[in-house]
């Protein structure tokens, strides 16, 4: 019986690189991995491998790996079954790619022999059916690197190179495949050499001077950001820069806490804004700091004569075929480092104190006015739960260090405005457009931050996309409870809004015929109760909501998952 194979070396390399978890959906291509784990456990040496987390659905596995990496910054590994499993992670792989999150995805491949020539050769009918021309091509549009393990002798080199590429900025998923015969190959044990990520880039001194001068001489500068808060330590640097000059900050399609909502310089949020944002429209200088969609050009953009500067880990957006921001300067740099450079430069610059004071007063007045408007919107109605009231109740039920996963889609704006997160690292989004990320991500987040309360705010459609039966089972098995609050409007609101935006007086609008209703309604918490032993309730009475939220939070803190479906106005 072989004791050291390519599979052993593969798992050992992941452990050497610091990978904590391997989220696995096992199949007929993984006997080598299964045997390596079993042998290591029998020998009492399993601690040199990542801990395996069995996931009955691939999308849960990959989103869990993403969630863990979003909290820690460290890539985790995912194992799926040949071409079928690879395709099943498709939507979640899209999210990890667009969010620039490091993940190593491994899939087996159909055996390459069929007459018994090598151990692991074809011996099941499925091995012919799952043999495809270009398995790696399935994911090539979403990965930074892909390769095939052709021999076990260099498997550790491939794993460490793949993880180095995944970690290096801009981070992203990588993909490896290996046929059964290769993964069963007997080897001599040898250590691998983990490779560190490439050191972060900084702004050139001339670029720092150029941007700092533009900031200090502008009358109405504004910062637009979406993911500066991916690195929580970048947030205080952004605060330091903006406080010096009283620069308002606009969060566009945010996926993190990029700027504290409690700071009066916070100018608000924008998503699919249908009209010009006055803060952006009036700006004479715009500094875009880490954003893929800083504004929607057709409806909301800066003035034609505004000076625009882009600083980003990915300023070219090479994976976006159509993308254009009319900037006079594009710079590639780590955002935390760049913000520190700019803040230091501004600190030694000549500043118009009167202009800064005027800007600060205007920002404070706008912030206070905005606060009054939002508080009024949170007023409870006697017989209807509005999204604004719902989110305000969640805000009151959690603490400032609770980690919230937002996947409410048409409720994104409401969630950000009324949740009012200020602590870096306490708000996460998928970063992409494939729904259902929250379900697995909550597991990964909880494993990464076991002492934190994890809460997901999602729509009913998003909840179903997350394969809740699988996710709730995984959460129960591995002790990763979280609270899921469903904004249940009994349908898909986003397709209806999209149709109305293009055909405001069309047949769909005239006949209210959008094909988005979820009637008859499903027992959404019941799925979690059946599959994961979760606490579950559905609520429609505004007066009951605060009490049930408190009960749900207490239940999760006691170690049991909870799902609360909140009935709002139907689509």
Coordinates of C-alpha atoms in Angstrom, one line a residue:
X1 CA 0.0 0.0 0.0
X2 CA 1.6 3.3 -1.1
X3 CA 2.0 5.8 1.8
X4 CA 3.1 8.8 -0.1
X5 CA 1.5 9.8 -3.4
X6 CA 0.9 12.9 -5.5
X7 CA -2.4 13.3 -3.6
X8 CA -0.4 13.3 -0.3
X9 CA 2.1 15.8 -1.7
X10 CA -0.8 18.0 -3.0
X11 CA -2.5 18.2 0.4
X12 CA 0.9 18.7 2.2
X13 CA 1.7 21.6 -0.1
X14 CA -1.6 23.3 0.8
X15 CA -0.7 22.8 4.5
X16 CA 2.8 24.2 3.9
X17 CA 1.3 27.3 2.3
X18 CA -1.0 28.0 5.3
X19 CA -4.3 26.9 3.8
X20 CA -6.5 26.2 6.8
X21 CA -9.6 24.5 5.2
X22 CA -10.3 22.4 2.1
X23 CA -14.0 22.7 1.2
X24 CA -14.7 19.6 -0.7
X25 CA -17.4 18.0 -2.9
X26 CA -15.9 14.6 -3.5
X27 CA -16.3 12.4 -6.5
X28 CA -15.0 9.4 -8.4
X29 CA -11.8 11.4 -9.3
X30 CA -10.7 11.7 -5.7
X31 CA -9.8 8.3 -4.4
X32 CA -6.2 9.4 -3.9
X33 CA -7.2 12.4 -1.8
X34 CA -9.6 10.3 0.3
X35 CA -7.0 7.7 0.9
X36 CA -4.3 10.3 1.8
X37 CA -6.6 11.8 4.4
X38 CA -7.6 8.4 5.8
X39 CA -4.0 7.3 6.1
X40 CA -2.9 10.5 7.7
X41 CA -5.7 10.3 10.3
X42 CA -4.7 6.7 11.0
X43 CA -1.1 7.7 11.5
X44 CA -2.1 10.7 13.6
X45 CA -0.5 13.1 11.1
X46 CA -3.6 14.8 9.6
X47 CA -2.6 18.1 11.0
X48 CA -0.2 18.6 8.1
X49 CA -3.1 18.8 5.8
X50 CA -5.9 21.4 5.6
X51 CA -9.0 20.5 7.6
X52 CA -11.5 19.0 5.2
X53 CA -15.1 20.5 5.2
X54 CA -17.6 18.3 3.3
X55 CA -20.0 20.4 1.2
X56 CA -22.9 18.7 -0.5
X57 CA -23.1 21.4 -3.1
X58 CA -20.1 23.0 -4.9
X59 CA -21.4 26.6 -4.8
X60 CA -21.5 26.4 -1.0
X61 CA -17.9 25.1 -1.0
X62 CA -16.5 27.9 -3.1
X63 CA -18.5 30.7 -1.5
X64 CA -17.3 29.4 1.9
X65 CA -13.7 29.6 0.8
X66 CA -14.4 33.2 -0.5
X67 CA -16.0 34.2 2.8
X68 CA -13.0 32.9 4.8
X69 CA -10.5 34.7 2.5
X70 CA -12.5 38.0 2.7
X71 CA -12.0 38.0 6.5
X72 CA -8.4 36.7 6.7
X73 CA -6.9 37.7 3.3
X74 CA -5.6 34.1 3.1
X75 CA -6.7 31.8 0.2
X76 CA -8.5 28.5 1.0
X77 CA -8.8 25.5 -1.2
X78 CA -11.9 23.9 -2.9
X79 CA -12.1 20.4 -4.4
X80 CA -14.8 19.6 -6.9
X81 CA -15.6 16.7 -9.2
X82 CA -14.2 16.9 -12.8
X83 CA -16.1 19.0 -15.4
X84 CA -19.5 18.7 -13.7
X85 CA -18.3 20.0 -10.4
X86 CA -16.3 22.7 -12.1
X87 CA -19.5 23.9 -13.9
X88 CA -21.5 23.8 -10.6
X89 CA -19.2 26.4 -9.0
X90 CA -19.6 28.7 -12.0
X91 CA -21.6 31.5 -10.4
X92 CA -19.5 31.6 -7.2
X93 CA -16.3 31.5 -9.2
X94 CA -17.5 34.5 -11.0
X95 CA -18.0 36.3 -7.6
X96 CA -14.5 35.4 -6.4
X97 CA -13.0 36.6 -9.7
X98 CA -14.9 39.9 -9.8
X99 CA -14.2 40.5 -6.1
X100 CA -10.5 39.6 -6.6
X101 CA -10.5 37.0 -3.8
X102 CA -7.8 34.4 -3.6
X103 CA -9.1 30.8 -3.9
X104 CA -7.4 27.6 -5.1
X105 CA -9.8 25.4 -7.0
X106 CA -8.8 21.8 -7.7
X107 CA -10.8 19.3 -9.9
X108 CA -9.9 15.8 -10.9
X109 CA -10.0 14.8 -14.5
X110 CA -11.2 11.6 -16.2
X111 CA -8.5 8.9 -16.1
X112 CA -6.2 8.8 -19.1
X113 CA -5.9 5.0 -19.4
X114 CA -8.5 2.3 -19.8
X115 CA -6.8 -1.1 -20.0
X116 CA -5.5 -1.3 -16.4
X117 CA -2.1 0.1 -17.4
X118 CA -1.8 2.4 -14.3
X119 CA -3.4 2.5 -10.8
X120 CA -6.5 4.8 -11.0
X121 CA -7.3 4.0 -14.6
X122 CA -10.9 3.9 -15.9
X123 CA -13.1 1.4 -14.2
X124 CA -16.5 3.2 -14.1
X125 CA -18.8 4.2 -17.0
X126 CA -18.8 7.8 -15.9
X127 CA -15.1 8.1 -16.7
X128 CA -16.0 8.1 -20.4
X129 CA -18.9 10.5 -20.1
X130 CA -17.0 13.1 -18.1
X131 CA -14.0 13.2 -20.5
X132 CA -14.3 16.6 -22.2
X133 CA -12.0 18.4 -24.7
X134 CA -11.0 21.4 -22.6
X135 CA -12.0 21.1 -18.9
X136 CA -9.7 24.0 -18.0
X137 CA -11.3 26.2 -20.6
X138 CA -14.6 26.1 -18.6
X139 CA -13.0 28.5 -16.0
X140 CA -10.3 30.3 -18.0
X141 CA -12.3 33.5 -18.2
X142 CA -12.5 33.7 -14.4
X143 CA -9.1 32.5 -13.2
X144 CA -5.7 34.2 -12.9
X145 CA -3.9 30.9 -13.6
X146 CA -4.8 27.3 -14.6
X147 CA -2.6 24.2 -15.1
X148 CA -2.7 20.5 -15.2
X149 CA -0.7 18.3 -12.8
X150 CA 1.0 15.9 -15.2
X151 CA 3.4 14.3 -12.7
X152 CA 3.6 14.2 -9.0
X153 CA 7.3 15.2 -9.0
X154 CA 6.5 18.9 -9.4
X155 CA 3.1 19.0 -7.8
X156 CA 4.3 21.1 -4.9
X157 CA 5.9 23.6 -7.2
X158 CA 2.6 24.0 -9.1
X159 CA 0.6 24.4 -5.9
X160 CA 2.9 27.0 -4.4
X161 CA 3.1 28.9 -7.7
X162 CA -0.7 28.8 -8.0
X163 CA -1.1 30.2 -4.5
X164 CA 1.5 32.9 -5.0
X165 CA -0.5 34.1 -8.1
X166 CA -3.8 33.8 -6.2
X167 CA -2.5 36.0 -3.4
X168 CA -0.7 38.6 -5.4
X169 CA -2.5 41.8 -6.1
X170 CA -5.0 41.9 -7.8
X171 CA -5.8 38.6 -6.1
X172 CA -8.1 36.0 -7.7
X173 CA -9.0 32.3 -8.2
X174 CA -6.6 29.8 -9.6
X175 CA -7.4 26.3 -11.0
X176 CA -5.6 23.0 -11.1
X177 CA -6.6 19.6 -12.5
X178 CA -5.1 16.2 -12.2
X179 CA -6.1 12.8 -13.6
X180 CA -6.6 9.9 -11.2
X181 CA -3.4 8.1 -12.4
X182 CA -1.3 11.1 -11.7
X183 CA -2.9 11.7 -8.3
X184 CA -2.1 8.0 -7.4
X185 CA 1.5 8.2 -8.5
X186 CA 3.9 7.0 -5.7
X187 CA 6.6 9.5 -4.7
X188 CA 9.4 10.1 -2.3
X189 CA 8.5 12.6 0.3
X190 CA 10.1 16.0 0.0
X191 CA 9.3 19.5 1.4
X192 CA 7.9 22.2 -0.7
X193 CA 8.9 25.9 -0.7
X194 CA 5.9 28.3 -0.2
X195 CA 6.1 31.4 -2.2
X196 CA 5.1 34.8 -0.8
X197 CA 2.8 37.2 -2.6
X198 CA 4.4 39.9 -4.6
X199 CA 5.0 43.0 -2.4
X200 CA 2.4 45.7 -2.8
X201 CA 3.0 48.5 -5.2
X202 CA 3.2 52.2 -4.1
X203 CA 2.7 55.4 -6.0
X204 CA 5.6 57.1 -7.7
X205 CA 6.7 60.3 -5.9
X206 CA 5.7 62.4 -9.0
X207 CA 2.2 60.8 -8.9
X208 CA 1.8 61.5 -5.2
X209 CA 2.7 65.2 -5.8
X210 CA 0.3 65.4 -8.8
X211 CA -2.7 64.0 -7.0
X212 CA -1.9 65.9 -3.7
X213 CA -1.8 69.2 -5.6
X214 CA -5.1 68.5 -7.3
X215 CA -6.7 67.7 -4.0
X216 CA -5.4 70.8 -2.2
X217 CA -6.3 73.2 -5.0
X218 CA -9.8 71.8 -5.8
X219 CA -12.8 73.7 -4.5
X220 CA -15.1 70.7 -4.4
X221 CA -13.1 67.4 -4.4
X222 CA -14.8 64.1 -3.7
X223 CA -13.5 60.6 -3.2
X224 CA -15.4 57.7 -4.8
X225 CA -14.7 54.1 -3.6
X226 CA -16.1 50.7 -3.7
X227 CA -13.6 48.3 -2.1
X228 CA -10.9 50.3 -0.3
X229 CA -12.1 48.6 2.8
X230 CA -11.1 45.2 1.5
X231 CA -8.0 45.9 3.6
X232 CA -9.5 47.2 6.9
X233 CA -6.3 49.1 7.6
X234 CA -6.8 51.2 4.5
X235 CA -10.0 52.8 6.1
X236 CA -8.2 54.9 8.8
X237 CA -5.8 56.1 6.1
X238 CA -8.7 57.2 4.0
X239 CA -10.2 59.0 7.0
X240 CA -6.9 60.7 7.7
X241 CA -6.6 62.0 4.2
X242 CA -10.2 63.2 4.0
X243 CA -10.2 64.8 7.4
X244 CA -7.3 67.0 6.5
X245 CA -9.1 68.6 3.6
X246 CA -12.8 67.9 4.5
X247 CA -13.3 65.8 1.4
X248 CA -16.7 64.0 1.2
X249 CA -16.6 60.3 0.4
X250 CA -19.2 58.6 -1.8
X251 CA -19.4 54.8 -1.7
X252 CA -20.4 53.5 -5.1
X253 CA -21.6 49.8 -5.2
X254 CA -19.7 49.2 -1.9
X255 CA -18.8 45.6 -0.9
X256 CA -17.0 46.6 2.4
X257 CA -17.0 49.3 5.1
X258 CA -14.9 51.8 3.1
X259 CA -15.5 54.9 5.2
X260 CA -17.3 55.1 8.6
X261 CA -21.0 55.8 8.2
X262 CA -20.7 57.8 11.5
X263 CA -18.3 60.3 10.0
X264 CA -20.0 63.5 8.8
X265 CA -17.8 63.5 5.7
X266 CA -19.7 60.3 4.5
X267 CA -21.7 61.6 1.6
X268 CA -23.8 58.5 1.0
X269 CA -24.1 55.5 -1.2
X270 CA -25.1 54.9 -4.8
X271 CA -26.1 51.8 -6.7
X272 CA -28.2 51.9 -9.9
X273 CA -28.8 55.6 -9.4
X274 CA -31.4 56.9 -11.9
X275 CA -30.6 60.5 -11.4
X276 CA -27.5 62.6 -10.9
X277 CA -25.9 62.5 -7.5
X278 CA -25.4 66.1 -6.5
X279 CA -22.2 65.4 -4.6
X280 CA -20.7 63.9 -7.7
X281 CA -22.2 66.3 -10.2
X282 CA -20.9 69.4 -8.4
X283 CA -17.4 68.0 -7.9
X284 CA -14.5 69.7 -9.7
X285 CA -12.0 66.9 -8.8
X286 CA -12.9 63.2 -8.3
X287 CA -10.4 60.7 -6.8
X288 CA -11.6 57.2 -7.6
X289 CA -10.0 54.9 -5.1
X290 CA -10.7 51.2 -5.8
X291 CA -13.9 51.0 -7.8
X292 CA -15.2 49.1 -10.8
X293 CA -18.3 51.1 -11.2
X294 CA -17.7 54.6 -9.8
X295 CA -20.9 55.9 -11.4
X296 CA -23.5 55.0 -14.1
X297 CA -22.5 57.2 -17.1
X298 CA -26.0 57.3 -18.7
X299 CA -27.7 58.8 -15.6
X300 CA -25.1 59.8 -13.1
X301 CA -21.6 61.1 -13.8
X302 CA -19.2 64.0 -12.9
X303 CA -19.3 67.3 -14.8
X304 CA -17.5 67.3 -18.1
X305 CA -14.8 69.6 -16.8
X306 CA -14.1 67.8 -13.6
X307 CA -10.6 66.4 -13.1
X308 CA -10.7 62.7 -12.5
X309 CA -7.9 60.5 -11.0
X310 CA -8.0 56.7 -10.7
X311 CA -5.9 54.8 -8.1
X312 CA -6.6 51.1 -8.0
X313 CA -5.0 47.7 -7.6
X314 CA -6.5 47.0 -11.0
X315 CA -6.8 50.4 -12.9
X316 CA -7.0 48.9 -16.4
X317 CA -9.9 46.4 -15.6
X318 CA -8.5 44.1 -18.2
X319 CA -11.2 41.5 -17.5
X320 CA -14.0 44.0 -18.4
X321 CA -14.2 44.3 -22.3
X322 CA -16.1 47.6 -22.1
X323 CA -14.9 50.0 -19.4
X324 CA -14.0 53.6 -19.6
X325 CA -13.5 56.4 -17.0
X326 CA -12.3 59.7 -18.5
X327 CA -9.4 60.2 -16.1
X328 CA -6.3 62.3 -16.6
X329 CA -4.3 59.9 -14.5
X330 CA -4.4 56.1 -13.8
X331 CA -2.1 54.6 -11.2
X332 CA -1.7 51.0 -10.0
X333 CA -1.0 50.8 -6.2
X334 CA -2.0 49.1 -3.0
X335 CA -4.7 51.4 -1.7
X336 CA -3.6 51.4 1.9
X337 CA -0.1 52.4 0.9
X338 CA -1.3 55.0 -1.6
X339 CA -3.6 56.6 0.9
X340 CA -0.8 56.8 3.4
X341 CA 1.4 58.5 0.8
X342 CA -1.3 61.0 -0.1
X343 CA -2.2 61.8 3.5
X344 CA 1.5 62.4 4.3
X345 CA 1.9 64.6 1.2
X346 CA -1.2 66.7 2.0
X347 CA -0.1 67.2 5.6
X348 CA 3.0 69.1 4.4
X349 CA 1.1 71.1 1.7
X350 CA -0.2 74.6 1.8
X351 CA -4.0 74.4 2.5
X352 CA -6.7 77.0 2.2
X353 CA -8.1 76.7 5.8
X354 CA -11.1 78.9 5.1
X355 CA -12.1 76.8 2.0
X356 CA -11.7 73.6 4.1
X357 CA -13.8 75.0 6.9
X358 CA -16.6 75.9 4.4
X359 CA -16.5 72.5 2.9
X360 CA -16.6 70.8 6.3
X361 CA -19.7 72.9 7.3
X362 CA -21.5 72.0 4.1
X363 CA -20.7 68.3 4.6
X364 CA -21.9 68.3 8.2
X365 CA -25.1 70.1 7.2
X366 CA -25.8 67.5 4.4
X367 CA -25.0 64.6 6.7
X368 CA -27.4 65.8 9.4
X369 CA -30.1 66.4 6.8
X370 CA -29.6 63.0 5.4
X371 CA -29.8 61.5 8.9
X372 CA -33.2 63.1 9.6
X373 CA -34.5 61.8 6.3
X374 CA -33.4 58.3 7.0
X375 CA -34.7 58.3 10.5
X376 CA -38.1 59.3 9.2
X377 CA -38.1 56.5 6.7
X378 CA -37.5 54.0 9.5
X379 CA -40.8 54.9 11.2
X380 CA -42.9 51.8 11.9
X381 CA -46.2 51.4 10.0
X382 CA -49.1 49.8 11.8
X383 CA -49.7 46.9 9.4
X384 CA -46.7 46.7 7.1
X385 CA -42.9 46.0 7.5
X386 CA -40.9 48.3 5.2
X387 CA -37.4 47.4 4.3
X388 CA -36.2 50.6 6.0
X389 CA -37.9 49.6 9.3
X390 CA -36.6 46.0 9.0
X391 CA -33.0 47.1 8.5
X392 CA -33.2 49.6 11.4
X393 CA -34.5 46.8 13.7
X394 CA -31.6 44.6 12.6
X395 CA -29.2 47.5 13.4
X396 CA -30.6 47.7 16.9
X397 CA -30.5 43.9 17.4
X398 CA -26.7 43.5 16.6
X399 CA -23.5 45.1 17.9
X400 CA -21.0 47.3 16.0
X401 CA -18.6 44.4 15.6
X402 CA -21.2 42.0 14.2
X403 CA -20.1 40.8 10.7
X404 CA -23.0 41.5 8.2
X405 CA -23.2 39.9 4.8
X406 CA -25.3 42.0 2.4
X407 CA -26.9 40.3 -0.5
X408 CA -30.2 42.0 -0.7
X409 CA -29.9 43.1 -4.4
X410 CA -32.7 45.7 -4.8
X411 CA -32.4 46.4 -1.1
X412 CA -28.6 47.1 -1.3
X413 CA -29.2 50.9 -0.9
X414 CA -31.6 50.5 2.0
X415 CA -29.2 48.1 3.8
X416 CA -26.3 50.4 3.5
X417 CA -28.2 53.6 4.4
X418 CA -30.0 52.1 7.5
X419 CA -27.5 49.6 8.8
X420 CA -24.9 52.4 9.2
X421 CA -21.8 50.3 9.5
X422 CA -18.6 52.1 10.7
X423 CA -16.2 49.4 11.9
X424 CA -13.9 48.2 9.1
X425 CA -14.4 44.5 8.2
X426 CA -18.0 44.4 9.5
X427 CA -19.8 44.5 6.2
X428 CA -19.1 42.2 3.3
X429 CA -20.6 41.7 -0.2
X430 CA -20.0 39.2 -2.9
X431 CA -18.3 41.6 -5.2
X432 CA -20.0 39.9 -8.2
X433 CA -23.3 39.3 -9.7
X434 CA -24.1 35.6 -9.0
X435 CA -26.7 35.2 -6.3
X436 CA -26.5 32.9 -3.3
X437 CA -23.0 33.8 -2.1
X438 CA -24.1 34.6 1.4
X439 CA -25.1 31.0 2.3
X440 CA -21.6 29.5 2.0
X441 CA -19.8 32.7 2.8
X442 CA -21.4 32.9 6.2
X443 CA -19.9 29.5 7.0
X444 CA -16.4 30.7 5.9
X445 CA -16.7 33.9 7.8
X446 CA -17.8 32.1 10.9
X447 CA -14.8 29.7 10.7
X448 CA -12.5 32.6 10.2
X449 CA -14.0 34.7 13.0
X450 CA -15.5 32.1 15.4
X451 CA -16.2 34.6 18.2
X452 CA -18.1 37.0 15.9
X453 CA -21.9 37.1 15.4
X454 CA -22.5 36.6 11.6
X455 CA -25.7 38.0 10.1
X456 CA -26.8 37.8 6.4
X457 CA -29.4 40.2 5.0
X458 CA -30.8 38.7 1.8
X459 CA -33.7 38.7 -0.5
X460 CA -36.0 35.7 -0.8
X461 CA -34.7 34.9 -4.3
X462 CA -31.1 35.2 -3.1
X463 CA -31.8 32.9 -0.2
X464 CA -33.0 30.1 -2.6
X465 CA -30.0 30.6 -4.9
X466 CA -27.8 29.9 -1.9
X467 CA -28.8 26.2 -1.8
X468 CA -30.0 26.6 1.8
X469 CA -30.5 22.9 2.4
X470 CA -26.8 22.2 1.7
X471 CA -25.5 25.4 3.5
X472 CA -27.5 24.9 6.6
X473 CA -26.4 21.2 6.9
X474 CA -22.7 22.2 6.5
X475 CA -23.1 25.0 9.1
X476 CA -24.6 22.6 11.6
X477 CA -22.0 19.9 11.0
X478 CA -19.0 22.2 11.4
X479 CA -20.4 24.4 14.2
X480 CA -20.7 27.6 12.2
X481 CA -24.1 29.0 13.1
X482 CA -25.3 32.4 11.7
X483 CA -28.5 34.4 11.4
X484 CA -30.1 34.8 8.0
X485 CA -32.7 37.6 7.7
X486 CA -34.8 37.3 4.6
X487 CA -36.4 40.4 3.1
X488 CA -39.3 38.4 1.7
X489 CA -41.2 40.3 -1.0
X490 CA -42.3 37.0 -2.6
X491 CA -40.6 37.4 -5.9
X492 CA -37.7 38.9 -8.0
X493 CA -37.9 42.6 -7.8
X494 CA -34.7 43.2 -9.9
X495 CA -36.0 41.9 -13.2
X496 CA -39.1 43.9 -12.8
X497 CA -37.1 47.1 -12.2
X498 CA -34.9 46.4 -15.1
X499 CA -37.8 45.9 -17.4
X500 CA -39.5 49.1 -16.3
X501 CA -36.3 51.0 -16.8
X502 CA -36.1 50.0 -20.5
X503 CA -39.9 49.6 -21.2
X504 CA -41.6 52.0 -18.8
X505 CA -44.9 51.9 -20.8
X506 CA -44.6 48.5 -22.4
X507 CA -46.9 45.5 -22.3
X508 CA -45.2 44.1 -19.2
X509 CA -45.9 47.4 -17.4
X510 CA -49.4 47.8 -18.6
X511 CA -50.4 44.3 -17.7
X512 CA -48.2 43.8 -14.7
X513 CA -46.8 40.7 -16.4
X514 CA -43.2 40.3 -15.4
X515 CA -43.0 36.6 -14.5
X516 CA -41.3 37.4 -11.1
X517 CA -43.8 36.2 -8.5
X518 CA -43.0 33.4 -6.1
X519 CA -46.6 32.6 -5.4
X520 CA -47.5 30.3 -3.8
X521 CA -45.1 31.3 -1.1
X522 CA -42.6 28.8 0.2
X523 CA -41.7 28.1 3.9
X524 CA -38.2 29.5 3.6
X525 CA -37.2 29.0 7.3
X526 CA -38.6 25.5 7.1
X527 CA -35.8 24.5 4.7
X528 CA -33.2 25.5 7.3
X529 CA -35.1 23.8 10.1
X530 CA -35.3 20.5 8.2
X531 CA -31.8 20.4 6.8
X532 CA -29.8 22.1 9.5
X533 CA -31.8 22.0 12.7
X534 CA -32.1 25.7 12.6
X535 CA -34.4 28.0 14.6
X536 CA -36.9 29.4 12.0
X537 CA -39.8 31.9 12.0
X538 CA -41.8 34.0 9.5
X539 CA -43.0 37.4 10.6
X540 CA -45.4 39.9 9.0
X541 CA -46.4 42.0 12.1
X542 CA -44.1 45.1 12.6
X543 CA -44.6 44.9 16.4
X544 CA -43.3 41.3 16.5
X545 CA -40.2 41.9 14.5
X546 CA -37.9 43.4 17.2
X547 CA -38.7 40.6 19.6
X548 CA -38.1 37.8 17.1
X549 CA -34.8 39.4 16.0
X550 CA -33.7 39.4 19.6
X551 CA -34.7 35.7 20.0
X552 CA -32.9 34.8 16.7
X553 CA -29.7 36.6 17.8
X554 CA -29.8 34.8 21.2
X555 CA -30.3 31.5 19.4
X556 CA -27.2 32.0 17.2
X557 CA -25.1 33.0 20.2
X558 CA -26.1 29.8 21.9
X559 CA -24.7 27.8 18.9
X560 CA -27.8 27.2 16.8
X561 CA -28.4 28.7 13.3
X562 CA -31.4 30.9 12.7
X563 CA -33.5 32.0 9.8
X564 CA -36.1 34.8 10.0
X565 CA -38.2 35.5 7.0
X566 CA -39.7 39.0 7.1
X567 CA -42.7 39.5 4.9
X568 CA -42.6 42.9 3.1
X569 CA -44.8 44.4 0.4
X570 CA -45.0 41.8 -2.4
X571 CA -43.4 42.4 -5.8

